[in-house]
GROMACS .gro file of N, CA and C in nm:
model
  414
    1MET      N    1   0.137  -0.074  -0.057
    1MET     CA    2   0.003   0.010   0.038
    1MET      C    3   0.101   0.165   0.018
    2ASN      N    4   0.148   0.125  -0.105
    2ASN     CA    5   0.232   0.252  -0.109
    2ASN      C    6   0.083   0.364  -0.174
    3ARG      N    7   0.184   0.480  -0.034
    3ARG     CA    8   0.045   0.583  -0.084
    3ARG      C    9   0.116   0.628  -0.186
    4PRO      N   10   0.072   0.766  -0.262
    4PRO     CA   11   0.121   0.822  -0.328
    4PRO      C   12   0.171   0.941  -0.229
    5PHE      N   13   0.247   1.008  -0.254
    5PHE     CA   14   0.329   1.151  -0.177
    5PHE      C   15   0.310   1.267  -0.317
    6ILE      N   16   0.242   1.373  -0.197
    6ILE     CA   17   0.184   1.425  -0.206
    6ILE      C   18   0.276   1.575  -0.153
    7GLU      N   19   0.316   1.674  -0.245
    7GLU     CA   20   0.400   1.796  -0.182
    7GLU      C   21   0.267   1.857  -0.089
    8GLN      N   22   0.356   1.890   0.002
    8GLN     CA   23   0.144   2.019   0.051
    8GLN      C   24   0.258   2.118   0.058
    9ALA      N   25   0.135   2.235   0.009
    9ALA     CA   26   0.215   2.346   0.017
    9ALA      C   27   0.209   2.427   0.115
   10SER      N   28   0.322   2.507   0.134
   10SER     CA   29   0.305   2.553   0.265
   10SER      C   30   0.227   2.632   0.318
   11THR      N   31   0.149   2.696   0.362
   11THR     CA   32   0.107   2.790   0.422
   11THR      C   33   0.134   3.018   0.490
   12VAL      N   34   0.221   3.092   0.375
   12VAL     CA   35   0.239   3.125   0.413
   12VAL      C   36   0.150   3.320   0.557
   13ALA      N   37   0.249   3.315   0.622
   13ALA     CA   38   0.124   3.369   0.762
   13ALA      C   39   0.186   3.503   0.757
   14LYS      N   40   0.197   3.528   0.683
   14LYS     CA   41   0.203   3.709   0.705
   14LYS      C   42   0.142   3.785   0.670
   15ILE      N   43   0.072   3.938   0.728
   15ILE     CA   44   0.001   3.980   0.697
   15ILE      C   45   0.035   4.166   0.643
   16ASN      N   46  -0.063   4.155   0.507
   16ASN     CA   47   0.010   4.269   0.495
   16ASN      C   48  -0.065   4.414   0.521
   17VAL      N   49   0.115   4.484   0.596
   17VAL     CA   50   0.071   4.556   0.609
   17VAL      C   51  -0.002   4.698   0.526
   18THR      N   52   0.012   4.654   0.415
   18THR     CA   53  -0.025   4.890   0.364
   18THR      C   54  -0.139   4.917   0.386
   19PRO      N   55  -0.243   4.797   0.351
   19PRO     CA   56  -0.370   4.838   0.435
   19PRO      C   57  -0.328   4.927   0.519
   20ILE      N   58  -0.336   4.853   0.644
   20ILE     CA   59  -0.289   4.906   0.802
   20ILE      C   60  -0.255   5.042   0.832
   21ILE      N   61  -0.107   5.062   0.713
   21ILE     CA   62  -0.011   5.190   0.715
   21ILE      C   63  -0.172   5.324   0.679
   22ASP      N   64  -0.215   5.285   0.542
   22ASP     CA   65  -0.321   5.341   0.458
   22ASP      C   66  -0.381   5.414   0.575
   23VAL      N   67  -0.458   5.311   0.638
   23VAL     CA   68  -0.581   5.397   0.693
   23VAL      C   69  -0.529   5.491   0.863
   24ALA      N   70  -0.387   5.438   0.892
   24ALA     CA   71  -0.309   5.477   0.950
   24ALA      C   72  -0.308   5.614   0.954
   25LEU      N   73  -0.287   5.652   0.824
   25LEU     CA   74  -0.215   5.790   0.730
   25LEU      C   75  -0.379   5.864   0.755
   26VAL      N   76  -0.424   5.900   0.712
   26VAL     CA   77  -0.612   5.907   0.671
   26VAL      C   78  -0.616   6.037   0.788
   27LEU      N   79  -0.651   5.889   0.893
   27LEU     CA   80  -0.652   5.881   1.050
   27LEU      C   81  -0.574   6.026   1.098
   28VAL      N   82  -0.434   6.008   1.107
   28VAL     CA   83  -0.335   6.067   1.131
   28VAL      C   84  -0.357   6.228   1.034
   29ILE      N   85  -0.407   6.255   0.907
   29ILE     CA   86  -0.459   6.338   0.867
   29ILE      C   87  -0.562   6.390   0.883
   30ILE      N   88  -0.660   6.323   0.938
   30ILE     CA   89  -0.803   6.367   0.967
   30ILE      C   90  -0.793   6.500   1.149
   31LEU      N   91  -0.677   6.353   1.211
   31LEU     CA   92  -0.675   6.425   1.305
   31LEU      C   93  -0.542   6.632   1.302
   32MET      N   94  -0.449   6.560   1.267
   32MET     CA   95  -0.383   6.711   1.135
   32MET      C   96  -0.533   6.828   1.141
   33VAL      N   97  -0.611   6.752   1.081
   33VAL     CA   98  -0.686   6.902   0.985
   33VAL      C   99  -0.859   6.924   1.084
   34THR      N  100  -0.823   6.873   1.165
   34THR     CA  101  -0.949   6.934   1.305
   34THR      C  102  -0.964   6.913   1.439
   35ALA      N  103  -0.749   6.890   1.426
   35ALA     CA  104  -0.755   6.958   1.588
   35ALA      C  105  -0.731   7.097   1.645
   36PRO      N  106  -0.688   7.162   1.484
   36PRO     CA  107  -0.706   7.378   1.562
   36PRO      C  108  -0.815   7.376   1.526
   37MET      N  109  -0.886   7.332   1.496
   37MET     CA  110  -1.091   7.410   1.517
   37MET      C  111  -1.106   7.358   1.638
   38ILE      N  112  -1.106   7.181   1.768
   38ILE     CA  113  -1.157   7.206   1.827
   38ILE      C  114  -1.108   7.210   1.987
   39ALA      N  115  -0.912   7.276   1.981
   39ALA     CA  116  -0.851   7.291   2.022
   39ALA      C  117  -0.874   7.440   2.165
   40VAL      N  118  -0.953   7.487   2.097
   40VAL     CA  119  -1.005   7.631   2.152
   40VAL      C  120  -1.187   7.660   2.229
   41SER      N  121  -1.235   7.648   2.266
   41SER     CA  122  -1.317   7.708   2.340
   41SER      C  123  -1.404   7.735   2.354
   42ASP      N  124  -1.550   7.835   2.304
   42ASP     CA  125  -1.580   7.976   2.319
   42ASP      C  126  -1.591   8.000   2.479
   43LEU      N  127  -1.513   7.954   2.626
   43LEU     CA  128  -1.644   7.923   2.696
   43LEU      C  129  -1.527   8.033   2.793
   44ASN      N  130  -1.590   8.146   2.861
   44ASN     CA  131  -1.624   8.258   2.901
   44ASN      C  132  -1.444   8.190   3.034
   45ILE      N  133  -1.325   8.221   3.025
   45ILE     CA  134  -1.215   8.133   3.162
   45ILE      C  135  -1.167   8.266   3.169
   46LYS      N  136  -1.135   8.248   3.297
   46LYS     CA  137  -1.017   8.318   3.348
   46LYS      C  138  -0.852   8.229   3.391
   47LEU      N  139  -0.739   8.287   3.280
   47LEU     CA  140  -0.688   8.205   3.215
   47LEU      C  141  -0.591   8.238   3.405
   48PRO      N  142  -0.507   8.065   3.401
   48PRO     CA  143  -0.441   8.001   3.533
   48PRO      C  144  -0.312   8.153   3.576
   49PRO      N  145  -0.279   8.141   3.648
   49PRO     CA  146  -0.137   8.254   3.696
   49PRO      C  147  -0.015   8.138   3.660
   50ALA      N  148   0.072   8.208   3.585
   50ALA     CA  149   0.244   8.132   3.542
   50ALA      C  150   0.311   8.138   3.572
   51GLU      N  151   0.448   8.065   3.608
   51GLU     CA  152   0.482   8.038   3.714
   51GLU      C  153   0.642   8.128   3.643
   52THR      N  154   0.678   8.271   3.697
   52THR     CA  155   0.840   8.231   3.588
   52THR      C  156   0.918   8.357   3.686
   53ARG      N  157   1.020   8.389   3.665
   53ARG     CA  158   1.142   8.429   3.817
   53ARG      C  159   1.131   8.604   3.695
   54SER      N  160   1.113   8.607   3.842
   54SER     CA  161   1.188   8.775   3.837
   54SER      C  162   1.300   8.849   3.779
   55LEU      N  163   1.309   8.984   3.759
   55LEU     CA  164   1.356   9.036   3.621
   55LEU      C  165   1.467   9.101   3.761
   56GLU      N  166   1.573   9.014   3.698
   56GLU     CA  167   1.718   9.093   3.786
   56GLU      C  168   1.711   9.264   3.806
   57SER      N  169   1.836   9.267   3.835
   57SER     CA  170   1.814   9.405   3.797
   57SER      C  171   1.881   9.440   3.719
   58VAL      N  172   1.728   9.523   3.595
   58VAL     CA  173   1.807   9.531   3.482
   58VAL      C  174   1.664   9.710   3.493
   59ASN      N  175   1.712   9.796   3.388
   59ASN     CA  176   1.681   9.918   3.393
   59ASN      C  177   1.530   9.886   3.331
   60ARG      N  178   1.415   9.930   3.448
   60ARG     CA  179   1.284   9.840   3.383
   60ARG      C  180   1.179  10.047   3.363
   61VAL      N  181   1.073  10.027   3.280
   61VAL     CA  182   1.007  10.094   3.237
   61VAL      C  183   0.863  10.017   3.273
   62THR      N  184   0.733  10.012   3.350
   62THR     CA  185   0.663  10.029   3.384
   62THR      C  186   0.482  10.007   3.298
   63LEU      N  187   0.438   9.959   3.248
   63LEU     CA  188   0.323   9.959   3.172
   63LEU      C  189   0.184   9.920   3.210
   64THR      N  190   0.143   9.995   3.316
   64THR     CA  191   0.018   9.958   3.342
   64THR      C  192  -0.079   9.963   3.303
   65ILE      N  193  -0.203   9.847   3.310
   65ILE     CA  194  -0.358   9.893   3.222
   65ILE      C  195  -0.437   9.835   3.347
   66GLY      N  196  -0.547   9.934   3.393
   66GLY     CA  197  -0.608   9.925   3.462
   66GLY      C  198  -0.788   9.817   3.427
   67ARG      N  199  -0.823   9.727   3.468
   67ARG     CA  200  -0.932   9.769   3.461
   67ARG      C  201  -1.105   9.802   3.373
   68GLY      N  202  -1.074   9.935   3.452
   68GLY     CA  203  -1.147  10.141   3.370
   68GLY      C  204  -1.125  10.086   3.289
   69GLY      N  205  -0.919  10.072   3.185
   69GLY     CA  206  -0.914  10.208   3.071
   69GLY      C  207  -0.768  10.273   3.149
   70GLU      N  208  -0.786  10.303   3.291
   70GLU     CA  209  -0.639  10.341   3.344
   70GLU      C  210  -0.481  10.313   3.265
   71ILE      N  211  -0.450  10.417   3.230
   71ILE     CA  212  -0.218  10.351   3.196
   71ILE      C  213  -0.224  10.487   3.324
   72ALA      N  214  -0.083  10.354   3.292
   72ALA     CA  215  -0.022  10.449   3.471
   72ALA      C  216   0.177  10.428   3.319
   73VAL      N  217   0.264  10.498   3.326
   73VAL     CA  218   0.395  10.419   3.308
   73VAL      C  219   0.458  10.489   3.433
   74ASP      N  220   0.501  10.374   3.458
   74ASP     CA  221   0.632  10.391   3.602
   74ASP      C  222   0.553  10.394   3.695
   75ASP      N  223   0.562  10.517   3.794
   75ASP     CA  224   0.436  10.597   3.847
   75ASP      C  225   0.345  10.645   3.838
   76THR      N  226   0.364  10.689   3.700
   76THR     CA  227   0.261  10.878   3.670
   76THR      C  228   0.154  10.823   3.537
   77GLU      N  229   0.029  10.827   3.589
   77GLU     CA  230  -0.100  10.821   3.481
   77GLU      C  231  -0.089  10.844   3.399
   78VAL      N  232  -0.136  10.894   3.269
   78VAL     CA  233  -0.126  10.880   3.199
   78VAL      C  234  -0.288  10.864   3.068
   79GLY      N  235  -0.366  10.990   3.008
   79GLY     CA  236  -0.390  10.917   2.877
   79GLY      C  237  -0.335  10.824   2.785
   80TYR      N  238  -0.465  10.780   2.707
   80TYR     CA  239  -0.393  10.738   2.594
   80TYR      C  240  -0.320  10.784   2.533
   81GLY      N  241  -0.402  10.903   2.436
   81GLY     CA  242  -0.277  10.946   2.378
   81GLY      C  243  -0.143  11.026   2.424
   82GLN      N  244  -0.119  11.025   2.534
   82GLN     CA  245   0.008  11.064   2.607
   82GLN      C  246   0.085  10.909   2.621
   83VAL      N  247   0.042  10.814   2.615
   83VAL     CA  248   0.133  10.708   2.625
   83VAL      C  249   0.247  10.671   2.535
   84ALA      N  250   0.182  10.733   2.378
   84ALA     CA  251   0.365  10.698   2.391
   84ALA      C  252   0.434  10.810   2.371
   85SER      N  253   0.442  10.896   2.376
   85SER     CA  254   0.537  11.060   2.413
   85SER      C  255   0.566  11.038   2.560
   86VAL      N  256   0.513  10.949   2.618
   86VAL     CA  257   0.559  10.966   2.761
   86VAL      C  258   0.634  10.835   2.741
   87LEU      N  259   0.641  10.765   2.740
   87LEU     CA  260   0.704  10.608   2.673
   87LEU      C  261   0.831  10.627   2.578
   88ALA      N  262   0.816  10.737   2.517
   88ALA     CA  263   0.943  10.783   2.461
   88ALA      C  264   1.037  10.800   2.498
   89ALA      N  265   1.007  10.930   2.635
   89ALA     CA  266   1.058  10.981   2.712
   89ALA      C  267   1.138  10.929   2.820
   90LYS      N  268   1.102  10.822   2.823
   90LYS     CA  269   1.097  10.725   2.933
   90LYS      C  270   1.206  10.585   2.917
   91LEU      N  271   1.195  10.527   2.810
   91LEU     CA  272   1.298  10.491   2.735
   91LEU      C  273   1.434  10.557   2.727
   92ALA      N  274   1.412  10.633   2.664
   92ALA     CA  275   1.515  10.753   2.602
   92ALA      C  276   1.621  10.774   2.717
   93ASP      N  277   1.502  10.788   2.899
   93ASP     CA  278   1.661  10.802   3.012
   93ASP      C  279   1.731  10.695   3.019
   94LYS      N  280   1.676  10.593   2.987
   94LYS     CA  281   1.714  10.419   3.055
   94LYS      C  282   1.768  10.418   2.940
   95LYS      N  283   1.926  10.271   3.010
   95LYS     CA  284   2.017  10.223   2.840
   95LYS      C  285   1.968  10.144   2.784
   96ASP      N  286   2.043  10.176   2.700
   96ASP     CA  287   2.002  10.110   2.618
   96ASP      C  288   1.939   9.849   2.624
   97ASP      N  289   1.965   9.835   2.775
   97ASP     CA  290   1.926   9.732   2.777
   97ASP      C  291   1.857   9.796   2.885
   98ASN      N  292   1.704   9.813   2.874
   98ASN     CA  293   1.613   9.837   2.939
   98ASN      C  294   1.517   9.743   2.837
   99VAL      N  295   1.407   9.668   2.989
   99VAL     CA  296   1.303   9.569   2.974
   99VAL      C  297   1.189   9.713   2.987
  100LEU      N  298   1.016   9.687   2.918
  100LEU     CA  299   0.890   9.775   2.887
  100LEU      C  300   0.806   9.598   2.959
  101VAL      N  301   0.819   9.628   3.087
  101VAL     CA  302   0.716   9.534   3.195
  101VAL      C  303   0.541   9.617   3.170
  102VAL      N  304   0.507   9.511   3.081
  102VAL     CA  305   0.321   9.565   3.057
  102VAL      C  306   0.219   9.476   3.199
  103ARG      N  307   0.171   9.519   3.309
  103ARG     CA  308   0.187   9.481   3.347
  103ARG      C  309   0.005   9.525   3.312
  104ALA      N  310  -0.115   9.411   3.299
  104ALA     CA  311  -0.232   9.489   3.257
  104ALA      C  312  -0.335   9.386   3.304
  105ASP      N  313  -0.462   9.416   3.389
  105ASP     CA  314  -0.558   9.352   3.488
  105ASP      C  315  -0.621   9.230   3.379
  106GLU      N  316  -0.680   9.094   3.420
  106GLU     CA  317  -0.776   9.083   3.379
  106GLU      C  318  -0.860   9.028   3.364
  107GLY      N  319  -0.912   9.134   3.332
  107GLY     CA  320  -1.019   9.194   3.278
  107GLY      C  321  -1.017   9.234   3.158
  108VAL      N  322  -0.849   9.336   3.146
  108VAL     CA  323  -0.856   9.475   3.047
  108VAL      C  324  -0.937   9.302   2.910
  109PRO      N  325  -0.953   9.420   2.830
  109PRO     CA  326  -0.932   9.310   2.648
  109PRO      C  327  -0.777   9.273   2.561
  110TYR      N  328  -0.702   9.235   2.490
  110TYR     CA  329  -0.666   9.193   2.493
  110TYR      C  330  -0.631   9.265   2.414
  111ALA      N  331  -0.684   9.359   2.301
  111ALA     CA  332  -0.725   9.414   2.148
  111ALA      C  333  -0.635   9.520   2.202
  112SER      N  334  -0.651   9.601   2.376
  112SER     CA  335  -0.601   9.676   2.444
  112SER      C  336  -0.480   9.651   2.436
  113VAL      N  337  -0.470   9.530   2.506
  113VAL     CA  338  -0.225   9.522   2.555
  113VAL      C  339  -0.217   9.544   2.370
  114GLN      N  340  -0.218   9.480   2.357
  114GLN     CA  341  -0.190   9.479   2.142
  114GLN      C  342  -0.121   9.614   2.131
  115ASP      N  343  -0.262   9.649   2.108
  115ASP     CA  344  -0.219   9.787   2.107
  115ASP      C  345  -0.079   9.895   2.163
  116LEU      N  346  -0.153   9.905   2.328
  116LEU     CA  347  -0.020   9.982   2.336
  116LEU      C  348   0.095   9.876   2.382
  117ILE      N  349   0.100   9.794   2.375
  117ILE     CA  350   0.212   9.711   2.236
  117ILE      C  351   0.327   9.774   2.180
  118SER      N  352   0.194   9.807   2.090
  118SER     CA  353   0.251   9.834   1.921
  118SER      C  354   0.299   9.935   1.926
  119GLN      N  355   0.262  10.065   1.999
  119GLN     CA  356   0.281  10.174   2.037
  119GLN      C  357   0.423  10.210   2.083
  120ALA      N  358   0.440  10.062   2.175
  120ALA     CA  359   0.590  10.113   2.274
  120ALA      C  360   0.679  10.036   2.118
  121LYS      N  361   0.614   9.943   2.035
  121LYS     CA  362   0.731   9.882   2.027
  121LYS      C  363   0.811   9.952   1.900
  122ALA      N  364   0.700  10.081   1.846
  122ALA     CA  365   0.696  10.212   1.782
  122ALA      C  366   0.762  10.318   1.885
  123VAL      N  367   0.770  10.302   2.014
  123VAL     CA  368   0.854  10.413   2.004
  123VAL      C  369   1.010  10.415   2.114
  124GLY      N  370   1.013  10.180   2.110
  124GLY     CA  371   1.211  10.195   2.063
  124GLY      C  372   1.193  10.091   2.202
  125ALA      N  373   1.050  10.074   2.229
  125ALA     CA  374   1.067   9.901   2.328
  125ALA      C  375   1.191   9.782   2.232
  126LYS      N  376   1.268   9.716   2.269
  126LYS     CA  377   1.287   9.647   2.208
  126LYS      C  378   1.275   9.522   2.330
  127ARG      N  379   1.272   9.471   2.398
  127ARG     CA  380   1.224   9.400   2.576
  127ARG      C  381   1.146   9.427   2.546
  128ILE      N  382   1.035   9.351   2.592
  128ILE     CA  383   0.902   9.311   2.672
  128ILE      C  384   0.863   9.274   2.732
  129ALA      N  385   0.902   9.256   2.818
  129ALA     CA  386   0.780   9.145   2.909
  129ALA      C  387   0.591   9.172   2.994
  130ILE      N  388   0.533   9.043   3.058
  130ILE     CA  389   0.452   9.012   3.024
  130ILE      C  390   0.485   8.980   3.222
  131ALA      N  391   0.381   9.133   3.269
  131ALA     CA  392   0.425   9.060   3.428
  131ALA      C  393   0.272   9.008   3.420
  132THR      N  394   0.256   8.862   3.495
  132THR     CA  395   0.224   8.730   3.569
  132THR      C  396   0.198   8.786   3.758
  133GLN      N  397   0.115   8.686   3.756
  133GLN     CA  398   0.082   8.687   3.991
  133GLN      C  399   0.130   8.552   3.993
  134GLN      N  400   0.249   8.505   4.065
  134GLN     CA  401   0.328   8.404   4.106
  134GLN      C  402   0.231   8.271   4.099
  135ARG      N  403   0.249   8.231   4.090
  135ARG     CA  404   0.162   8.094   4.225
  135ARG      C  405   0.218   8.062   4.344
  136GLY      N  406   0.112   8.050   4.425
  136GLY     CA  407   0.082   8.069   4.540
  136GLY      C  408   0.094   8.192   4.632
  137ASN      N  409   0.073   8.302   4.542
  137ASN     CA  410   0.069   8.421   4.598
  137ASN      C  411  -0.059   8.573   4.591
  138GLN      N  412  -0.168   8.405   4.539
  138GLN     CA  413  -0.307   8.440   4.519
  138GLN      C  414  -0.394   8.516   4.550
   0.00000   0.00000   0.00000
């Protein structure tokens, strides 16, 4: 009883990864496109304080903006129209390594702060720092 010898084909146990890679890349592209849309919500929030280091002994000019629109350069209250001229005079009195520290109340609209920073840059402020509340000092 001789059995005829039948050669058995070996099974190939490989997974085709090309479709998996295609699906993964499509998901990555979808996430990259949709992430900026969902990253910022429209909730009315109060930003948390930041950990900062204190300024070393440098020449500082402080621009303070109050919630009601009050503006002060160092310890002198000024009107909105006088900010550029007063800042120009203060920055000219200090050395070239001066720093403009902007202190704005958290309730002040960002557009107001940005406008005053633009005015400061126009009159020669090169180094500008934004003051924040230290953690633990609340």
